Amino acid sequence: MFPALETELKQETLPDPYEDFMYRHLRYYGYFKAQRGSLPNSATPQHLWKNNPQCLLSGSVGERHDLTPDPLQKEKLLSTQGFTGSNPGRGHGTAHQATLRRRPTCHNQKDPQLKYTRPTCLSSTVRRQIEAVSRGSLLLSSPLLKSRQLLHNDFGEVNPRLREPRDLFAFLPSSGPLQAPRWPIECEVIKENIHHIEWIPPQPEYFYQPTGNEKVPEIVGEEEGTVVYQLDSVPTEGSYFTSSRVGGKRGIIKDLAVTLQGPEDNALLFESRFESGNLQKAVRVDTYEYELTLRTDLYTNKYTQWFYFRVQNTRKDATYRFTIVNLLKPKSLYTLGMKPLMYSQLDADTHNIGWRREGSEIKYCKSSTGDGQQPFYCLTWTIQFPHDQDTCFFAHFYPYTYTDLQCYLLSVANNPVQAQFCKLRTLCRSLAGNIVYLLTITNPSRTPQEAAAKKAVVLSARVHPGESNGSWIMKGFLDFILSDSPDAQLLRNIFVFKVVPMLNPDGVIVGNSRCSLAGRDLNRHYKTILKDSFPCIWYTRNMIKRLLEEREVLLYCDFHGHSRKNNIFLYGCNNNDRKYWLHERVFPLMLSKNAPDKFSFHSCNFKVQRCKEGTGRVVMWRMGILNSYTMESTFGGSTLGNKRDTHFTTEDLKSLGHQVCDTLLDFCDPDRAKFMQCLEELKELLQQEIHKKFNELGQDMELEGNWSDISLSDIESSTSGSDSSLSDGLPAHLLNIAREREKPGFTASCSAKRSTNRSQEPARDMKPSWSRNRYPVAKRGRATLTVYPSLHVYTYP
């Protein structure tokens, strides 16, 4: 599986620093009660996975998937056979856990009704070893049972079963195939693998400049047009997620595209039943004109923004018009010059050209149709394809799929250098059973005391699946922090990074814009008590809660995308403690100085609204993280500096991830000159804004005395420009569950520690200056690093 493990199998077992870490961790959390010397040094638990193919996860790629029942069916089978494993669709167990948790007897192993290969029956060898262990045998030295997570009862007897947090120590398999995405059983999925190359346009891609002659389309509809693509009924509001499987819907995948009548037939062939795809219907209303309807987020009747689909059978010399007819946002960056993205497969194969901004006659306007309850808006554009008989894709933004993430993490797991300081674990499983990954990144420490002194930084992305720009910023951050750069090494020396790169894999897989398969915006449910309904959020909050008990969390940031404002900016939370007055604004101001052509401090906001109380940044702030942010990255581009009026590329977003690291070093520089300079600038900005407010009211005010006594509640404007939706409550089938589980006084570890005192929007006419080499203690002058032995950090994954 891993080279280090291969070597360990061949050599005599020696004391392992990881075992020391496991011992301390499990003792601390009460999962291991034996004395240190009561069990022999053990090899890693992954030996069991490797040596026993019956213990493979049910999510592995291959024909076994078609033989493994859906999660709900599996749970019923496990319960009828006497197992105590967890439902993999609920973020707890694995087939491996179910194997070790089953009772010593295994009846009906040859039951003809079970027409699948069951991963839950133990081999006779393992069963004999478990029986021997129950009699007090020392067969724990066997490779199949080498684990420090074996529990002991009050009488000191070994109980050979695994408990939480076993999933937290699961490795990404590096020798076998990746776990294929799991889809709701209602979704049809084509078998083709969709892959796009990364490519940076050689020239800036400027915003579209309206001519004033853009056509306002008249929606024709299928009554007068011809339906050339239409998905079968998909889950909408009123239905809810039940189960999933690899490949989605069982049976033959239907051919939804029209049948071409011959080589002269120029009808386009549409498809979106691939990972992250989103197209419900295409209607041909003229020879080269099509009306498109996007699928709403599954199990809802709203949230239409993200689109990603494929067309085939193109003609080079024709001008096509596409009109998306059921968008819901009244404002869009398409009114400010944003262009759709197009990808030509022939250009990619022959010229190594990838996604590029294309389109003319772009117009975003209110549609002439509607559902009677809410108005629809339409986006229309014209396009000329570069080749005949080409396969092309269109997207709202650069796609970044769950499989893209897995391939990236697999490369990290296979890198022996990066594996020394980046530990990849499973945080939980999503509703559909997809893995939510957690990365712990830090350089090894020499002592527990040295490790405990490290502060933590928590980063996450893709809680809203349609905001793929968050994944590109995350990729840039990971590329840098996992590199051998002296700055990256320094950051790993002084911080423990906890990274959840994809919070909502289910939504990403099915092509949702905002929701999980619970049909709700997860960024409104960080206070949830429904672990089974919102596992990704529940486990993330719980992980951060435990982390706060262990060490200070210096910064939390969740990466998002924004559809109505250009540039990149942060939303934060005002601090009410006079000792830290305006401190939460220092990091955003520093970032604006490090990325002046991309990041806008003037677009940042620090007001906490009641409707945003369930968001990640507010919940983490109330848990005690002073610097708690939502990073909003535009789908469009920049209005700043050298990049003014140009679209962002993936390279621009990845560079922002690098600049986040750069800013962390500035923020934590032992020489506090930069920090204090920013505080002085913030006070000056505040003074200008207060003068401006009072001048608008025709009043005068003396601004002398203690600045920290100034009330900011009437200065800060609201975050009405936020792209986030209001909470629409729980689905009906979850309301009773919530009422049953909620106890008096329950706060979900989010009790208010800070008030929602608000402050000003910074003055827009002040340009900050930032000298990169102004201070004698520059970070690159501190790059002398201490070489530590290869020990694992003492921190909870």
Coordinates of C-alpha atoms in Angstrom, one line a residue, residues 6-509:
E6 CA 6.0 -2.7 2.7
T7 CA 9.3 -2.3 4.4
E8 CA 7.8 -2.7 7.8
L9 CA 6.2 -6.0 6.8
K10 CA 9.5 -7.4 5.9
Q11 CA 11.4 -6.3 9.0
E12 CA 11.2 -7.0 12.7
T13 CA 8.7 -4.8 14.4
L14 CA 10.5 -1.9 16.1
P15 CA 9.2 0.9 18.3
D16 CA 7.3 3.3 16.1
P17 CA 6.8 7.1 16.9
Y18 CA 3.3 6.7 15.5
E19 CA 2.5 4.0 18.0
D20 CA 3.6 6.5 20.7
F21 CA 1.3 9.1 19.3
M22 CA -1.6 6.6 19.1
Y23 CA -1.0 5.5 22.7
R24 CA -1.1 9.1 24.0
H25 CA -4.1 9.9 21.8
L26 CA -6.2 6.9 22.7
R27 CA -5.4 7.1 26.4
Y28 CA -6.4 10.8 26.4
Y29 CA -9.8 10.1 24.8
G30 CA -10.5 7.0 26.8
Y31 CA -10.3 4.5 23.9
F32 CA -7.3 2.6 25.3
K33 CA -7.1 1.6 28.9
A34 CA -4.3 -0.9 29.0
Q35 CA -0.8 -0.1 30.3
R36 CA 1.8 0.8 27.8
G37 CA 3.7 -2.4 28.2
S38 CA 0.7 -4.7 28.2
L39 CA 0.6 -5.1 24.4
P40 CA 3.5 -5.8 22.1
N41 CA 4.5 -3.1 19.6
S42 CA 2.1 -3.4 16.8
A43 CA 2.2 -2.9 13.1
T44 CA -0.2 -0.5 11.6
P45 CA -3.9 -1.5 11.3
Q46 CA -3.7 -1.1 7.6
H47 CA -2.1 -4.6 7.5
L48 CA -5.5 -6.1 8.1
W49 CA -6.9 -4.2 5.2
K50 CA -4.1 -5.3 2.9
N51 CA -3.9 -8.9 3.9
N52 CA -7.6 -9.6 4.1
P53 CA -9.4 -8.7 0.8
Q54 CA -12.7 -9.5 2.4
C55 CA -12.4 -6.4 4.5
L56 CA -12.4 -4.0 1.5
L57 CA -14.5 -0.9 1.9
S58 CA -17.9 -1.1 0.1
G59 CA -16.9 2.0 -1.8
S60 CA -14.0 0.5 -3.7
V61 CA -14.2 0.7 -7.5
G62 CA -14.9 -2.5 -9.4
E63 CA -17.6 -5.1 -9.9
R64 CA -17.9 -5.6 -6.2
H65 CA -19.9 -2.4 -6.2
D66 CA -22.7 -3.9 -8.2
L67 CA -22.8 -6.8 -5.7
T68 CA -22.8 -4.6 -2.6
P69 CA -26.3 -3.6 -1.4
D70 CA -27.3 0.0 -0.9
P71 CA -26.6 1.4 2.6
L72 CA -30.1 0.9 4.0
Q73 CA -30.3 -2.6 2.6
K74 CA -26.8 -3.4 4.1
E75 CA -27.9 -2.0 7.5
K76 CA -30.9 -4.3 7.5
L77 CA -28.7 -7.3 6.5
L78 CA -26.1 -6.5 9.1
S79 CA -28.8 -6.3 11.8
T80 CA -30.4 -9.6 10.8
Q81 CA -27.1 -11.4 10.8
G82 CA -26.2 -10.1 14.3
F83 CA -23.7 -7.4 13.4
T84 CA -23.2 -4.1 15.2
G85 CA -21.6 -2.1 12.4
S86 CA -22.6 1.4 11.5
N87 CA -24.4 2.5 8.4
P88 CA -21.8 3.8 6.0
G89 CA -24.2 6.3 4.7
R90 CA -24.2 8.0 8.1
G91 CA -20.6 8.9 8.4
H92 CA -19.6 6.2 11.0
G93 CA -18.5 2.8 10.0
T94 CA -16.8 0.9 7.3
A95 CA -17.1 -2.7 6.2
H96 CA -13.8 -3.2 8.1
Q97 CA -15.5 -2.0 11.3
A98 CA -18.5 -4.2 10.7
T99 CA -16.1 -7.2 10.2
L100 CA -14.4 -6.7 13.6
R101 CA -17.7 -5.9 15.4
R102 CA -19.6 -8.9 14.4
R103 CA -20.4 -11.6 17.0
P104 CA -18.1 -14.7 17.2
T105 CA -20.6 -16.8 15.4
C106 CA -21.6 -16.4 11.7
H107 CA -24.7 -18.2 10.7
N108 CA -26.1 -18.8 7.3
Q109 CA -22.9 -17.8 5.5
K110 CA -24.1 -19.7 2.4
D111 CA -27.6 -18.2 2.4
P112 CA -28.6 -18.4 -1.3
Q113 CA -30.7 -15.3 -0.8
L114 CA -27.6 -13.2 -0.4
K115 CA -26.5 -12.6 -3.9
Y116 CA -23.5 -10.4 -3.2
T117 CA -20.0 -10.9 -1.8
R118 CA -20.4 -10.0 1.8
P119 CA -17.4 -8.2 3.3
T120 CA -18.7 -8.9 6.9
C121 CA -17.9 -12.6 7.4
L122 CA -14.6 -13.3 9.0
S123 CA -12.2 -15.8 7.6
S124 CA -11.7 -19.0 9.8
T125 CA -8.2 -17.8 10.7
V126 CA -9.4 -14.5 12.0
R127 CA -12.3 -16.1 13.8
R128 CA -10.0 -18.6 15.6
Q129 CA -7.7 -15.7 16.6
I130 CA -10.7 -13.8 18.1
E131 CA -11.8 -16.9 20.0
A132 CA -8.2 -17.3 21.3
V133 CA -8.1 -13.7 22.4
S134 CA -11.3 -14.0 24.3
R135 CA -9.6 -16.8 26.3
G136 CA -6.8 -14.5 27.2
S137 CA -4.4 -15.7 24.5
L138 CA -1.5 -13.4 23.4
L139 CA -2.2 -13.9 19.7
L140 CA -2.3 -10.1 19.5
S141 CA 1.1 -10.3 17.9
S142 CA -0.5 -11.7 14.8
P143 CA -0.4 -9.1 11.9
L144 CA -4.2 -9.5 11.5
L145 CA -4.9 -8.1 15.0
K146 CA -2.1 -5.6 15.5
S147 CA -4.0 -2.6 16.7
R148 CA -3.7 -0.3 19.7
Q149 CA -7.4 0.4 19.5
L150 CA -8.5 -2.9 21.0
L151 CA -10.7 -2.1 24.0
H152 CA -10.4 -3.7 27.5
N153 CA -13.3 -4.2 29.8
D154 CA -13.3 -3.6 33.6
F155 CA -11.8 -7.0 34.2
G156 CA -8.9 -6.5 31.9
E157 CA -10.1 -8.8 29.2
V158 CA -9.6 -7.9 25.6
N159 CA -12.7 -7.1 23.6
P160 CA -11.5 -7.2 19.9
R161 CA -13.6 -4.6 18.3
L162 CA -13.0 -1.1 17.0
R163 CA -14.7 2.1 18.1
E164 CA -14.8 5.6 17.0
P165 CA -12.5 7.3 15.9
R166 CA -11.5 4.4 13.7
D167 CA -12.7 6.2 10.6
L168 CA -10.5 9.1 11.5
F169 CA -7.4 7.0 10.9
A170 CA -8.4 5.5 7.5
F171 CA -5.9 6.0 4.8
L172 CA -6.7 6.8 1.2
P173 CA -5.7 3.6 -0.6
S174 CA -2.7 4.2 -2.8
S175 CA -2.2 0.8 -4.4
G176 CA -5.7 0.2 -5.6
P177 CA -8.3 2.3 -7.5
L178 CA -10.0 5.3 -5.9
Q179 CA -13.4 5.0 -4.4
A180 CA -15.9 5.8 -7.1
P181 CA -18.4 8.5 -6.3
R182 CA -21.7 7.3 -4.9
W183 CA -24.9 8.8 -6.4
P184 CA -28.5 8.8 -5.2
I185 CA -30.3 5.8 -6.7
E186 CA -32.6 8.1 -8.6
C187 CA -29.8 9.6 -10.7
E188 CA -28.7 8.2 -14.1
V189 CA -25.0 8.4 -14.7
I190 CA -23.1 7.8 -17.9
K191 CA -20.1 5.5 -17.8
E192 CA -17.7 7.9 -19.5
N193 CA -14.8 9.5 -17.5
I194 CA -14.8 13.3 -18.1
H195 CA -11.4 14.9 -17.7
H196 CA -10.2 18.4 -18.5
I197 CA -6.7 19.7 -18.8
E198 CA -5.4 22.7 -16.9
W199 CA -4.4 25.6 -19.1
I200 CA -3.7 29.2 -18.6
P201 CA -4.7 31.6 -21.4
P202 CA -1.6 33.4 -22.7
Q203 CA -3.5 36.7 -22.9
P204 CA -5.8 38.3 -20.3
E205 CA -9.5 37.5 -20.9
Y206 CA -11.3 40.8 -20.7
F207 CA -14.9 41.3 -19.6
Y208 CA -17.5 41.4 -22.3
Q209 CA -18.4 45.0 -23.3
P210 CA -22.1 45.4 -24.1
T211 CA -22.9 47.0 -27.4
G212 CA -26.5 47.9 -26.6
N213 CA -27.8 45.7 -29.4
E214 CA -28.0 42.5 -27.4
K215 CA -31.1 40.6 -28.2
V216 CA -33.7 40.0 -25.5
P217 CA -34.8 36.4 -26.2
E218 CA -38.5 35.5 -26.4
I219 CA -38.9 32.2 -24.7
V220 CA -40.7 29.7 -27.0
G221 CA -40.7 26.5 -24.9
E222 CA -41.3 22.9 -25.9
E223 CA -44.8 23.7 -27.1
E224 CA -43.3 25.3 -30.2
G225 CA -39.9 23.8 -30.1
T226 CA -38.4 20.3 -30.2
V227 CA -37.1 18.7 -27.0
V228 CA -33.7 17.2 -27.8
Y229 CA -32.6 16.4 -24.3
Q230 CA -34.7 15.8 -21.1
L231 CA -33.8 14.0 -17.9
D232 CA -36.4 11.6 -16.4
S233 CA -38.1 12.8 -13.3
V234 CA -35.5 13.8 -10.7
P235 CA -36.1 14.3 -6.9
T236 CA -37.7 17.6 -6.1
E237 CA -39.1 19.2 -3.0
G238 CA -41.3 16.8 -1.0
S239 CA -39.0 13.8 -1.7
Y240 CA -35.9 13.2 0.2
F241 CA -32.7 11.1 0.0
T242 CA -33.0 7.5 0.9
S243 CA -30.0 5.5 -0.5
S244 CA -27.1 5.6 -2.9
R245 CA -24.8 3.4 -5.0
V246 CA -21.9 3.7 -7.2
G247 CA -23.2 4.5 -10.7
G248 CA -26.5 5.8 -9.4
K249 CA -29.7 4.3 -10.9
R250 CA -29.7 0.6 -11.7
G251 CA -30.4 -0.7 -15.1
I252 CA -29.6 0.4 -18.6
I253 CA -28.7 4.1 -19.0
K254 CA -31.1 5.6 -21.5
D255 CA -29.9 7.5 -24.6
L256 CA -31.6 10.9 -24.0
A257 CA -30.1 12.6 -27.1
V258 CA -32.0 12.8 -30.3
T259 CA -31.1 10.3 -33.0
L260 CA -29.3 11.9 -35.9
Q261 CA -30.8 11.2 -39.3
G262 CA -27.5 11.3 -41.2
P263 CA -24.3 13.2 -41.6
E264 CA -26.1 16.3 -42.7
D265 CA -28.2 16.4 -39.5
N266 CA -26.8 19.3 -37.5
A267 CA -28.8 18.9 -34.3
L268 CA -26.6 19.2 -31.2
L269 CA -26.4 16.3 -28.9
F270 CA -26.6 17.3 -25.2
E271 CA -25.4 15.4 -22.1
S272 CA -24.9 16.3 -18.4
R273 CA -25.2 13.0 -16.6
F274 CA -21.6 13.0 -15.5
E275 CA -19.9 14.2 -12.3
S276 CA -20.9 17.8 -11.4
G277 CA -23.0 18.1 -14.6
N278 CA -26.3 20.1 -14.4
L279 CA -28.8 20.3 -17.3
Q280 CA -32.4 19.2 -17.1
K281 CA -33.7 19.9 -20.6
A282 CA -32.7 21.3 -23.9
V283 CA -35.3 22.5 -26.5
R284 CA -34.4 23.3 -30.1
V285 CA -36.3 26.4 -31.1
D286 CA -34.5 27.1 -34.4
T287 CA -31.8 25.6 -36.5
Y288 CA -29.0 26.9 -34.3
E289 CA -30.9 28.1 -31.3
Y290 CA -31.5 26.2 -28.0
E291 CA -33.4 27.0 -24.8
L292 CA -31.9 25.3 -21.7
T293 CA -33.4 24.4 -18.4
L294 CA -31.1 23.8 -15.4
R295 CA -31.9 21.1 -12.8
T296 CA -32.7 22.5 -9.4
D297 CA -30.7 21.2 -6.4
L298 CA -31.8 17.7 -5.7
Y299 CA -34.8 17.4 -3.3
T300 CA -35.5 21.2 -3.7
N301 CA -37.4 23.3 -6.2
K302 CA -34.8 26.1 -6.3
Y303 CA -31.1 27.1 -6.5
T304 CA -30.4 27.3 -10.2
Q305 CA -27.1 28.9 -10.9
W306 CA -24.3 26.4 -11.6
F307 CA -24.3 24.9 -15.0
Y308 CA -22.0 22.4 -16.7
F309 CA -23.0 20.3 -19.8
R310 CA -21.6 18.8 -23.0
V311 CA -22.6 19.3 -26.6
Q312 CA -21.5 17.2 -29.6
N313 CA -22.0 17.3 -33.4
T314 CA -20.9 20.9 -33.7
R315 CA -20.6 23.0 -36.9
K316 CA -17.7 25.4 -37.3
D317 CA -19.2 28.2 -39.4
A318 CA -22.6 28.5 -37.7
T319 CA -23.5 31.0 -35.0
Y320 CA -25.4 29.2 -32.1
R321 CA -27.5 30.8 -29.5
F322 CA -28.0 29.3 -26.0
T323 CA -30.5 30.7 -23.5
I324 CA -30.8 29.4 -20.0
V325 CA -34.4 30.1 -19.0
N326 CA -34.9 29.3 -15.3
L327 CA -32.2 31.2 -13.3
L328 CA -33.4 32.6 -10.0
K329 CA -31.0 35.4 -9.0
P330 CA -32.2 38.9 -10.0
K331 CA -28.6 40.1 -10.1
S332 CA -25.6 38.4 -11.8
L333 CA -22.0 39.1 -12.8
Y334 CA -23.2 38.5 -16.4
T335 CA -24.6 42.0 -16.3
L336 CA -21.0 43.2 -15.5
G337 CA -19.2 41.6 -18.4
M338 CA -18.7 38.0 -17.2
K339 CA -18.5 35.4 -20.0
P340 CA -19.4 31.7 -19.9
L341 CA -16.6 29.1 -20.1
M342 CA -16.1 26.8 -23.1
Y343 CA -13.9 23.8 -23.5
S344 CA -13.1 22.2 -26.9
Q345 CA -12.0 18.5 -26.8
L346 CA -10.3 18.8 -30.2
D347 CA -8.4 21.9 -29.1
A348 CA -7.4 20.1 -25.9
D349 CA -6.2 17.0 -27.7
T350 CA -4.3 18.8 -30.6
H351 CA -3.3 22.2 -29.2
N352 CA -3.3 21.6 -25.4
I353 CA -5.9 24.4 -25.0
G354 CA -8.3 24.1 -22.1
W355 CA -11.1 26.2 -20.7
R356 CA -11.5 29.7 -22.1
R357 CA -14.0 32.6 -21.8
E358 CA -16.2 32.8 -24.9
G359 CA -19.4 34.3 -26.1
S360 CA -21.0 37.3 -27.7
E361 CA -24.3 39.1 -27.4
I362 CA -24.4 38.2 -23.7
K363 CA -27.4 39.4 -21.8
Y364 CA -28.9 38.6 -18.4
C365 CA -32.5 39.7 -17.9
K366 CA -35.9 38.8 -16.5
S367 CA -37.5 36.0 -18.3
S368 CA -41.0 36.1 -19.9
T369 CA -41.9 32.9 -18.1
G370 CA -42.2 31.9 -14.4
D371 CA -43.8 29.4 -12.1
G372 CA -46.3 31.9 -10.7
Q373 CA -44.5 32.1 -7.3
Q374 CA -41.1 33.5 -8.2
P375 CA -39.8 35.2 -11.4
F376 CA -37.3 33.5 -13.6
Y377 CA -34.3 35.2 -15.2
C378 CA -32.5 34.1 -18.3
L379 CA -28.9 34.2 -19.6
T380 CA -28.4 34.2 -23.3
W381 CA -25.2 34.2 -25.4
T382 CA -24.1 33.3 -28.9
I383 CA -21.1 31.2 -29.8
Q384 CA -19.1 29.9 -32.8
F385 CA -17.5 26.6 -32.3
P386 CA -13.8 26.2 -33.4
H387 CA -14.3 22.8 -35.1
D388 CA -16.7 20.7 -37.0
Q389 CA -17.8 17.4 -35.3
D390 CA -16.3 18.6 -32.0
T391 CA -17.2 17.7 -28.4
C392 CA -17.5 20.9 -26.3
F393 CA -18.4 21.7 -22.7
F394 CA -19.9 24.8 -21.2
A395 CA -19.7 25.8 -17.5
H396 CA -20.5 28.6 -15.1
F397 CA -17.0 28.3 -13.7
Y398 CA -13.9 26.0 -13.9
P399 CA -15.2 22.6 -12.7
Y400 CA -13.4 20.8 -9.9
T401 CA -15.0 17.5 -9.1
Y402 CA -14.8 15.0 -6.3
T403 CA -12.7 12.7 -8.5
D404 CA -10.3 15.6 -9.2
L405 CA -9.9 16.0 -5.4
Q406 CA -9.3 12.3 -4.9
C407 CA -6.7 12.2 -7.6
Y408 CA -4.9 15.1 -6.0
L409 CA -5.0 13.5 -2.6
L410 CA -3.8 10.2 -4.0
S411 CA -0.7 12.0 -5.4
V412 CA 0.0 13.4 -2.0
A413 CA -0.4 10.0 -0.3
N414 CA 2.0 8.5 -2.8
N415 CA 4.6 11.2 -2.2
P416 CA 7.0 9.9 0.5
V417 CA 8.2 13.4 1.4
Q418 CA 4.8 15.0 1.7
A419 CA 3.5 12.0 3.6
Q420 CA 5.9 12.8 6.4
F421 CA 4.1 16.0 7.3
C422 CA 0.7 15.6 5.7
K423 CA -1.6 13.0 7.3
L424 CA -4.7 12.1 5.3
R425 CA -7.7 10.8 7.2
T426 CA -11.4 10.2 6.8
L427 CA -13.3 12.8 8.8
C428 CA -16.7 11.1 8.2
R429 CA -18.9 9.9 5.4
S430 CA -21.5 11.9 3.7
L431 CA -25.2 11.0 3.5
A432 CA -24.5 9.1 0.3
G433 CA -21.4 7.4 1.8
N434 CA -18.8 9.5 0.1
I435 CA -15.6 10.1 2.1
V436 CA -15.1 13.6 3.6
Y437 CA -11.3 14.0 3.8
L438 CA -9.4 15.7 6.6
L439 CA -5.7 16.7 6.2
T440 CA -3.4 17.4 9.1
I441 CA -0.4 19.3 7.9
T442 CA 2.5 20.1 10.2
N443 CA 6.2 19.4 10.6
P444 CA 7.1 16.7 13.2
S445 CA 8.0 18.1 16.6
R446 CA 10.7 16.8 18.9
T447 CA 8.6 16.8 22.1
P448 CA 4.9 16.9 23.1
Q449 CA 5.5 20.3 24.7
E450 CA 6.9 21.7 21.4
A451 CA 3.9 20.3 19.5
A452 CA 1.4 21.6 22.1
A453 CA 2.8 25.1 21.6
K454 CA 1.8 25.2 18.0
K455 CA -1.3 27.1 17.1
A456 CA -3.8 25.7 14.6
V457 CA -5.3 27.0 11.3
V458 CA -8.5 25.5 10.0
L459 CA -9.4 25.8 6.3
S460 CA -12.4 24.3 4.4
A461 CA -14.0 24.6 1.0
R462 CA -17.0 23.5 -1.1
V463 CA -19.8 23.6 1.5
H464 CA -21.6 25.1 -1.5
P465 CA -20.9 22.7 -4.3
G466 CA -21.4 25.1 -7.2
E467 CA -18.7 27.4 -5.9
S468 CA -15.8 25.5 -7.5
N469 CA -13.6 28.6 -7.2
G470 CA -13.1 27.7 -3.5
S471 CA -11.5 24.4 -4.6
W472 CA -9.0 26.2 -6.9
I473 CA -8.0 28.5 -4.0
M474 CA -7.7 25.4 -1.8
K475 CA -5.5 23.7 -4.4
G476 CA -3.2 26.7 -4.5
F477 CA -2.9 26.7 -0.7
L478 CA -2.2 22.9 -0.6
D479 CA 0.3 23.2 -3.5
F480 CA 2.3 25.8 -1.5
I481 CA 2.0 24.4 2.0
L482 CA 3.1 20.9 0.8
S483 CA 6.0 22.3 -1.1
D484 CA 9.7 22.5 -0.1
S485 CA 9.6 26.3 0.0
P486 CA 11.4 27.8 3.0
D487 CA 8.3 29.7 3.8
A488 CA 6.1 26.6 3.6
Q489 CA 8.6 24.8 5.9
L490 CA 8.4 27.7 8.4
L491 CA 4.6 27.6 8.4
R492 CA 4.6 23.9 9.1
N493 CA 7.1 24.5 11.9
I494 CA 4.8 26.9 13.7
F495 CA 1.3 25.8 12.8
V496 CA -0.9 22.7 12.7
F497 CA -3.1 23.0 9.6
K498 CA -6.5 21.2 9.6
V499 CA -7.9 21.2 6.1
V500 CA -11.3 19.9 4.9
P501 CA -10.9 20.4 1.1
M502 CA -14.5 19.3 0.2
L503 CA -17.2 19.6 2.8
N504 CA -20.1 18.7 0.6
P505 CA -19.0 15.9 -1.8
D506 CA -22.5 14.7 -2.5
G507 CA -23.6 18.1 -3.8
V508 CA -20.5 18.4 -5.9
I509 CA -21.0 15.0 -7.4

